[in-house]
Every structure is written in structure tokens, then in C-alpha cells.
Coordinates of C-alpha atoms in Angstrom, one line a residue:
L1 CA 95.1 105.4 92.7
Q2 CA 91.9 104.2 91.0
E3 CA 89.2 102.9 93.3
T4 CA 89.2 99.4 91.9
T5 CA 91.7 96.9 90.4
R6 CA 91.4 95.5 86.9
G7 CA 89.3 92.7 88.4
G8 CA 86.9 95.1 90.0
E9 CA 88.0 94.7 93.6
H10 CA 88.4 97.8 95.7
K11 CA 92.0 98.9 95.5
V12 CA 92.4 99.7 99.2
V13 CA 91.5 96.9 101.6
D14 CA 91.3 99.1 104.7
F15 CA 92.8 102.2 106.3
L16 CA 94.4 101.6 109.8
D17 CA 96.2 103.8 112.3
T18 CA 98.5 102.0 114.7
S19 CA 100.1 105.2 116.1
G20 CA 97.3 106.0 118.5
S21 CA 97.2 109.6 117.3
G22 CA 93.7 109.1 115.9
D23 CA 92.2 107.4 118.9
V24 CA 89.2 109.0 120.6
A25 CA 87.8 107.6 123.8
T26 CA 84.0 107.4 123.4
T27 CA 83.1 105.7 126.7
T28 CA 80.5 108.4 127.6
V29 CA 77.1 107.2 126.6
R30 CA 74.0 109.5 126.5
K31 CA 70.5 109.1 125.2
L32 CA 68.6 111.4 122.9
R33 CA 66.7 114.1 124.7
D34 CA 63.1 114.9 123.8
D35 CA 64.1 117.9 121.7
G36 CA 66.3 115.6 119.5
T37 CA 69.6 116.8 120.9
I38 CA 72.3 115.4 123.2
E39 CA 75.0 117.3 125.1
G40 CA 78.4 116.8 123.6
L41 CA 81.6 116.6 125.7
S42 CA 82.5 120.1 124.6
G43 CA 79.3 121.3 126.3
R44 CA 77.7 122.1 122.9
S45 CA 74.2 120.9 122.2
L46 CA 74.4 118.4 119.4
R47 CA 71.3 118.1 117.1
I48 CA 70.9 114.6 115.8
P49 CA 69.4 114.5 112.3
A50 CA 66.0 112.9 112.0
D51 CA 67.2 110.4 109.3
W52 CA 69.8 108.8 111.6
T53 CA 68.8 105.3 112.6
C54 CA 69.8 104.3 116.2
P55 CA 67.5 101.6 117.6
S56 CA 69.0 101.7 121.1
G57 CA 68.8 105.5 121.3
E58 CA 72.3 105.5 122.8
F59 CA 75.2 107.6 121.5
H60 CA 78.8 107.2 122.5
L61 CA 80.5 110.6 122.8
G62 CA 84.1 111.8 122.5
L63 CA 86.2 114.9 122.0
K64 CA 89.2 115.3 119.6
G65 CA 91.6 118.2 119.0
A66 CA 92.3 118.7 115.3
F67 CA 96.0 119.5 115.9
E68 CA 96.4 115.9 117.2
L69 CA 95.4 114.6 113.8
F70 CA 96.8 117.0 111.3
P71 CA 100.4 116.8 109.9
A72 CA 102.8 119.4 111.1
P73 CA 102.9 121.6 108.0
L74 CA 99.1 121.9 108.1
V75 CA 99.1 122.7 111.8
A76 CA 101.6 125.5 111.2
R77 CA 99.6 126.9 108.3
M78 CA 96.4 126.9 110.3
K79 CA 98.0 128.4 113.4
K80 CA 99.3 131.2 111.2
A81 CA 95.9 131.9 109.6
R82 CA 94.0 131.6 112.9
G83 CA 96.6 133.7 114.7
R84 CA 96.0 136.6 112.3
A85 CA 92.3 136.4 112.9
W86 CA 92.8 136.2 116.7
H87 CA 95.2 139.1 116.6
D88 CA 92.7 141.3 114.8
Q89 CA 89.9 140.4 117.2
H90 CA 92.1 140.8 120.3
C91 CA 93.3 144.2 119.2
E92 CA 89.8 145.4 118.6
A93 CA 88.6 144.2 122.0
F94 CA 91.7 145.7 123.7
V95 CA 91.3 149.1 122.1
A96 CA 87.6 149.2 123.0
L97 CA 88.3 148.2 126.6
E98 CA 91.2 150.7 126.9
G99 CA 88.9 153.5 125.7
E100 CA 86.3 152.6 128.2
L101 CA 88.8 152.4 131.0
R102 CA 90.2 155.9 130.2
E103 CA 86.7 157.3 130.2
M104 CA 86.0 155.8 133.6
E105 CA 89.3 156.9 135.1
E106 CA 88.6 160.5 133.9
Q107 CA 85.2 160.4 135.6
L108 CA 86.9 159.1 138.7
R109 CA 89.4 162.0 138.7
Q110 CA 86.7 164.6 138.2
S111 CA 84.4 163.2 140.9
K112 CA 83.7 165.8 143.6
E113 CA 82.7 163.2 146.1
S114 CA 85.3 162.0 148.7
P115 CA 85.7 159.2 148.5
P116 CA 84.5 158.7 144.9
P117 CA 81.4 156.6 144.4
L118 CA 82.0 152.9 145.2
E119 CA 80.3 151.8 142.0
L120 CA 82.7 153.9 139.9
Q121 CA 85.7 152.6 141.8
L122 CA 84.5 149.0 141.2
R123 CA 83.9 149.6 137.5
V124 CA 87.5 151.0 137.1
A125 CA 89.0 148.0 139.0
D126 CA 86.9 145.6 136.9
L127 CA 88.1 147.2 133.6
K128 CA 91.8 147.0 134.8
A129 CA 91.4 143.4 135.6
R130 CA 89.8 142.7 132.2
R131 CA 92.7 144.5 130.6
D132 CA 95.2 142.3 132.4
V133 CA 93.4 139.2 131.3
L134 CA 93.4 140.4 127.7
R135 CA 97.1 141.1 127.9
G136 CA 97.7 137.6 129.0
Y137 CA 95.7 136.2 126.1
A138 CA 97.8 138.0 123.6
E139 CA 100.4 135.2 123.7
T140 CA 98.0 132.3 124.2
E141 CA 98.9 129.0 122.5
D142 CA 96.3 128.1 119.9
P143 CA 94.8 124.7 120.8
G144 CA 93.1 124.5 117.4
P145 CA 89.6 123.3 116.6
V146 CA 88.1 120.9 119.1
W147 CA 85.5 118.6 117.7
D148 CA 82.7 116.5 119.2
C149 CA 82.6 112.9 118.0
V150 CA 79.5 110.8 118.0
V151 CA 79.4 107.0 117.6
F152 CA 76.3 104.9 117.3
H153 CA 75.0 101.6 116.1
D154 CA 72.4 101.7 113.3
G155 CA 71.2 98.2 113.9
T156 CA 73.6 96.7 111.4
V157 CA 77.0 98.5 111.7
W158 CA 78.7 101.1 113.9
R159 CA 78.8 104.6 112.5
A160 CA 80.7 107.8 113.5
C161 CA 80.3 111.5 112.9
V162 CA 82.7 114.4 113.7
D163 CA 81.2 117.8 114.3
T164 CA 83.7 119.8 112.2
T165 CA 81.4 122.8 112.1
E166 CA 81.8 123.3 115.9
C167 CA 78.2 124.5 116.0
G168 CA 76.4 121.3 117.0
D169 CA 74.4 120.9 113.8
L170 CA 75.5 117.5 112.8
A171 CA 73.4 117.7 109.6
A172 CA 75.6 120.6 108.4
N173 CA 78.8 118.5 108.3
E174 CA 80.4 117.7 105.0
H175 CA 80.1 113.9 105.7
A176 CA 77.2 111.7 106.6
P177 CA 77.8 109.3 109.5
L178 CA 80.6 107.0 108.2
A179 CA 80.9 103.3 108.6
E180 CA 84.2 101.6 108.4
W181 CA 85.9 101.6 105.0
P182 CA 85.4 97.9 104.1
V183 CA 81.6 98.3 104.7
E184 CA 80.8 101.2 102.4
H185 CA 84.1 102.4 101.0
R186 CA 83.4 106.0 102.0
Y187 CA 85.6 108.7 103.5
G188 CA 84.9 112.2 105.0
R189 CA 86.6 115.6 105.2
L190 CA 87.9 117.4 108.2
G191 CA 87.9 121.2 108.0
G192 CA 86.7 121.5 104.4
D193 CA 88.7 123.4 101.8
E194 CA 90.9 125.1 104.4
T195 CA 92.6 121.7 105.2
Q196 CA 91.7 119.4 102.3
Q197 CA 92.2 116.6 104.9
V198 CA 90.3 113.3 104.4
F199 CA 89.7 110.6 106.9
T200 CA 88.1 107.2 107.5
V201 CA 86.9 105.7 110.7
K202 CA 87.4 102.5 112.7
V203 CA 85.2 101.6 115.8
Y204 CA 86.5 99.2 118.5
E205 CA 85.4 97.9 121.9
E206 CA 81.7 98.0 121.2
G207 CA 81.7 101.7 120.4
N208 CA 83.9 102.8 123.3
L209 CA 86.9 103.6 121.1
L210 CA 86.7 105.6 117.8
Q211 CA 89.7 105.8 115.5
L212 CA 90.0 108.6 113.0
V213 CA 92.5 107.5 110.3
V214 CA 94.1 110.7 108.9
P215 CA 97.0 110.5 106.5
E216 CA 100.0 112.6 107.7
S217 CA 101.5 113.2 104.3
S218 CA 101.2 112.4 100.6
H219 CA 104.2 110.1 100.6
G220 CA 102.3 106.9 101.2
T221 CA 100.0 107.6 98.3
H222 CA 103.1 108.4 96.2
V223 CA 104.7 105.0 97.0
A224 CA 101.5 103.1 96.7
G225 CA 101.0 104.6 93.2
I226 CA 104.4 103.4 92.1
A227 CA 103.7 100.0 93.5
A228 CA 100.1 99.4 92.5
G229 CA 98.6 102.3 90.6
C230 CA 95.9 101.1 88.1
F231 CA 94.9 103.3 85.2
P232 CA 93.2 101.0 82.6
A233 CA 92.6 104.0 80.2
E234 CA 96.2 105.2 80.6
P235 CA 98.4 102.1 81.1
A236 CA 101.6 104.1 80.9
R237 CA 100.7 105.5 84.4
N238 CA 100.2 102.0 85.9
G239 CA 102.4 101.0 88.9
V240 CA 104.6 97.9 88.9
A241 CA 101.7 95.7 90.0
P242 CA 98.4 97.3 88.9
G243 CA 96.3 94.4 90.1
A244 CA 97.7 94.5 93.6
R245 CA 95.6 95.7 96.5
I246 CA 96.7 98.0 99.3
L247 CA 96.3 97.8 103.1
S248 CA 97.1 101.3 104.4
V249 CA 98.7 101.4 107.9
K250 CA 99.6 104.7 109.4
I251 CA 102.6 104.3 111.8
S252 CA 103.5 108.0 112.2
D253 CA 102.2 109.8 115.3
S254 CA 100.9 113.2 114.4
R255 CA 101.3 114.3 118.0
L256 CA 105.0 113.7 117.7
V257 CA 105.6 115.7 114.5
D258 CA 104.8 112.6 112.4
M259 CA 107.4 110.4 114.1
E260 CA 106.9 106.6 114.1
T261 CA 107.2 104.8 117.5
G262 CA 108.0 101.3 118.6
P263 CA 104.5 100.4 119.6
S264 CA 103.1 101.7 116.3
L265 CA 105.5 99.5 114.4
I266 CA 104.8 96.4 116.4
R267 CA 101.0 97.0 116.0
A268 CA 101.6 97.3 112.3
T269 CA 103.3 93.9 112.0
I270 CA 100.4 92.4 113.9
E271 CA 97.9 94.0 111.4
A272 CA 100.0 92.7 108.5
I273 CA 99.8 89.2 109.9
R274 CA 96.1 89.4 110.7
H275 CA 95.3 90.6 107.2
R276 CA 97.5 88.0 105.6
V277 CA 99.3 90.5 103.3
D278 CA 101.8 89.3 100.7
C279 CA 104.5 91.9 101.4
V280 CA 105.1 95.1 103.3
N281 CA 106.7 98.4 102.2
M282 CA 107.9 100.8 104.9
S283 CA 109.4 104.1 103.8
F284 CA 110.3 105.1 107.3
G285 CA 113.6 104.8 109.0
E286 CA 116.0 106.3 111.6
M287 CA 119.7 106.1 112.3
S288 CA 120.8 103.3 114.5
H289 CA 124.2 101.7 115.5
A290 CA 122.8 98.5 117.0
P291 CA 121.8 96.0 114.3
N292 CA 119.3 93.2 114.9
V293 CA 118.4 94.3 118.4
G294 CA 115.1 95.3 120.1
V295 CA 111.5 94.3 120.3
V296 CA 110.6 96.0 117.0
I297 CA 113.3 94.0 115.2
D298 CA 112.0 90.9 116.9
A299 CA 108.5 91.6 115.7
I300 CA 109.6 92.3 112.1
T301 CA 111.8 89.2 112.1
A302 CA 108.9 87.0 113.3
M303 CA 106.6 88.5 110.6
V304 CA 109.2 87.7 107.9
Y305 CA 110.4 84.3 108.9
Q306 CA 107.5 82.8 110.8
H307 CA 104.7 84.2 108.7
G308 CA 106.4 84.5 105.4
I309 CA 105.7 88.2 104.9
P310 CA 108.7 90.0 103.3
L311 CA 109.3 93.6 104.3
V312 CA 111.0 96.1 102.1
G313 CA 112.4 99.1 104.0
S314 CA 113.9 102.4 102.9
A315 CA 117.7 102.5 103.0
G316 CA 117.4 106.2 103.7
N317 CA 118.3 109.5 102.1
A318 CA 121.5 110.3 104.1
G319 CA 124.0 109.4 101.3
P320 CA 126.3 109.3 99.5
A321 CA 128.6 108.6 102.5
L322 CA 129.3 105.0 103.4
G323 CA 127.6 103.5 106.4
T324 CA 124.5 105.8 106.2
V325 CA 121.8 103.1 105.9
N326 CA 118.7 103.6 108.2
A327 CA 117.1 101.2 110.6
P328 CA 115.4 98.9 110.1
G329 CA 116.2 98.8 106.4
G330 CA 119.9 98.6 106.8
T331 CA 120.2 97.2 110.3
C332 CA 117.8 94.3 110.4
E333 CA 118.9 91.1 108.5
A334 CA 115.2 90.2 107.9
V335 CA 114.5 93.4 105.9
I336 CA 115.2 94.0 102.3
A337 CA 116.6 97.6 102.1
A338 CA 115.9 99.6 98.9
G339 CA 117.8 102.6 97.8
A340 CA 116.9 105.3 95.2
Y341 CA 117.3 104.1 91.6
L342 CA 118.8 106.1 88.8
T343 CA 118.9 105.2 85.1
P344 CA 120.7 107.1 82.3
Q345 CA 117.3 108.3 80.9
M346 CA 116.3 109.5 84.4
L347 CA 119.6 111.3 84.7
R348 CA 118.9 113.2 81.4
D349 CA 115.3 114.1 82.4
F350 CA 115.5 114.8 86.2
Y351 CA 116.9 117.2 88.6
C352 CA 119.5 118.9 86.2
L353 CA 122.1 116.2 86.9
L354 CA 124.8 116.8 84.3
D355 CA 127.2 113.8 84.6
E356 CA 125.7 111.2 82.2
S357 CA 128.8 109.6 80.9
A358 CA 128.6 105.8 80.5
E359 CA 131.5 105.0 82.8
N360 CA 129.5 106.4 85.7
F361 CA 126.8 103.6 85.4
G362 CA 127.1 99.9 86.1
E363 CA 126.8 97.1 83.6
G364 CA 123.0 97.2 83.8
G365 CA 123.0 100.9 82.8
D366 CA 121.9 102.2 86.2
R367 CA 123.2 103.4 89.5
M368 CA 122.1 104.8 92.9
F369 CA 120.9 108.4 93.3
C370 CA 123.6 110.5 94.9
F371 CA 121.4 111.2 98.0
S372 CA 120.5 107.6 98.7
S373 CA 122.0 105.9 101.8
R374 CA 124.3 103.0 101.3
G375 CA 126.3 100.3 103.3
P376 CA 128.1 98.9 104.9
A377 CA 125.7 98.2 107.7
P378 CA 126.9 98.5 111.4
N379 CA 127.2 94.7 111.6
G380 CA 129.6 94.6 108.6
A381 CA 127.0 93.5 106.0
I382 CA 127.5 95.1 102.6
G383 CA 124.0 96.5 102.6
V384 CA 122.9 98.7 99.7
D385 CA 125.9 99.5 97.5

């Protein structure tokens, strides 16, 4: 997506996270010490850069684990890489300790004193205890990086910084203190080239709650590009509505392997209403056998009928069997369900699909992709067909 629309407006209105996975409690408030540092919640000494402006001298502090933010494939990749490094260091330490233990045990056996010197006995006992601890650490679950978060008010707006270096030198981070996206339209990086993960911030409750908005996959960008991509120099790459603007709302909880939840969906409808959006796209869905039931369905229905905001939902990718539509796309009467679209030209160009005979397409010259879910819906509605 380009940063602006044809009219010069910023393409993305804001980035929000309604899942709660990016929330960081920053209720602990500390003042700057004489040496220009504050103690973070990790116990690290955090050095505040001299060019930061904080008239009150008060900094809100929080702590966040990276694995609560990152998508599951990235977490798995990082655990594998960090596990190899941990294994090497662990083996090196274990071999060194084992060598020292054997040497001490040999001295113990060769001692002519009876009983052997207490100091030597204690040393051997200590080395054995350390060996047991190291053995226990061999299968320790990796908690991932744990970052100090700092929130402060610069006299005009709230700003936030994440110590991704884990060394306390906040000036060494890749990003300067970030304001919310609508203020300066800036984002930061978490973990550098290793993760290639970007983020924006939101600050709530007078600095007591920081929200790190981290995308859990590239699918949202993919869909937004189809809908509203804007490339003035290459109009063939434009989306359906290149002048449209995007409100990005993350509903998937990274702590639950990127699963959406009822509360995240309800909060998303509230944000859509608050921002007065024109329409909503949701490419999430789960199987359900109870149509038009539940608080999530009630929230979506109210958004559509009471506030005039249509919602287009994914029909799902569980086809081609009948009755495979997802919820809420195929189980909520207020939602427009969309299936995967296939034209004869696409059939010739994509995925090595071989059957391109004319009789396999409708009168309009198109049909559904074979993997796309379709109706009827559980309540008997035709649904996507």
C-alpha cells in the first residue's frame, strides 16, 4: 500500500488491536534518577536519552514478552534459532563443570586425611548440585525476549519506547519514542532483521496502558491491497477502490496461536462504529452449526442495521462440499459472505488448473474456486453457491 491516497490523505487511518495480546500494563511510575537512568521492571537500568522531553519527569514502566506479540511461525523460528545457541552454551558450561567435578572427586579420593578436608567435600557437593541444575535447564522452555517498555508525556502527546536491545540503552533502539499513528504516522521495528516485525503504539488511561499493535500475518495487507491499493505510477496494480482509506483492526490473539475471540470481535465492531467506517471486511471465520445466535452476532447485527455499516465476511476455504460456510460469513444474516472467485483467464494462469472448458463456467464466464466454502447455511439459506 502507498502511504497516501490520490488526494494526498494518509492511506491508513489508524492501527488498532482489540485482541488484548498487545496490551502492556504501565501503571508503575518512576522519576528520573540523578544519573539519567530509571530502573525498569526487568531490573535493568534504563538510560533515558538526553534529547527526550518529559516535563513531569515521570515515566510509566511496563514489561512485555516478545512471544506474546509475534505470530506463531515467527515464534517457532526464533525458538529454533535461540535453542541452537542455548544448546551450544549449555553444553560448553556442562562439559567445563563436569571436568572440574571429576578433578575435585579425584582429589577427594587421593586425600590421605580422614575424613577428607571439609572444604574439599563442600566443593564437590556444590559442583554436583550445579550439575543437577544444569541438567534441569537442558529442557527449559524458552520464554523469549522480555522487553522493558517506557511511556511518557512530552508536553504535547504520549510517547512510548520498547527496549528491544535488552541492554537498557534506549538510544540504541531502532526506533525513537513513537507517538500514536495518527499523530506522526511513524512505526518501529521489534527485533531488527531477525524478525522483520513492525509495530505501532496506542496509549490509554493517561499512560497506564500501552498497546503494541503488531500484525500477526501478511493476510490483512494482502486483502487491503486488493481492496484499496493505490499506485499512481502503476495503475494496473491499483485495488478496487484506490482512493479508499483503511482502518486496520487486529482481532487475532497472538497468545492463542492467532485465534480471534468473542471479546476481540465485539471491540472491533465498537471501533468500526466509533470511527464511522463505511464498510468492514473480515477474513476470519470458524465452523458453527448455530446461525444468528450469540453476543458476537448481536454486535455485528447492530453495527449493520442500526449504524448502517455493512460487513463482508469470508465464506471459508473448506469447500467444495455443500454446507461448509464459516461463521459469521455464512451463519449471520446481517453479513455478506464472499467466496473465492475464478475466471477463465485466472484458470489458465493460476495453479495449474486444467479444466477450462466453457461449460464449467456460468453465464458470466466465472465460477467459484474449488476450495471455496459454499452453502446452504445451517438455517437453510442458500448462502454462497
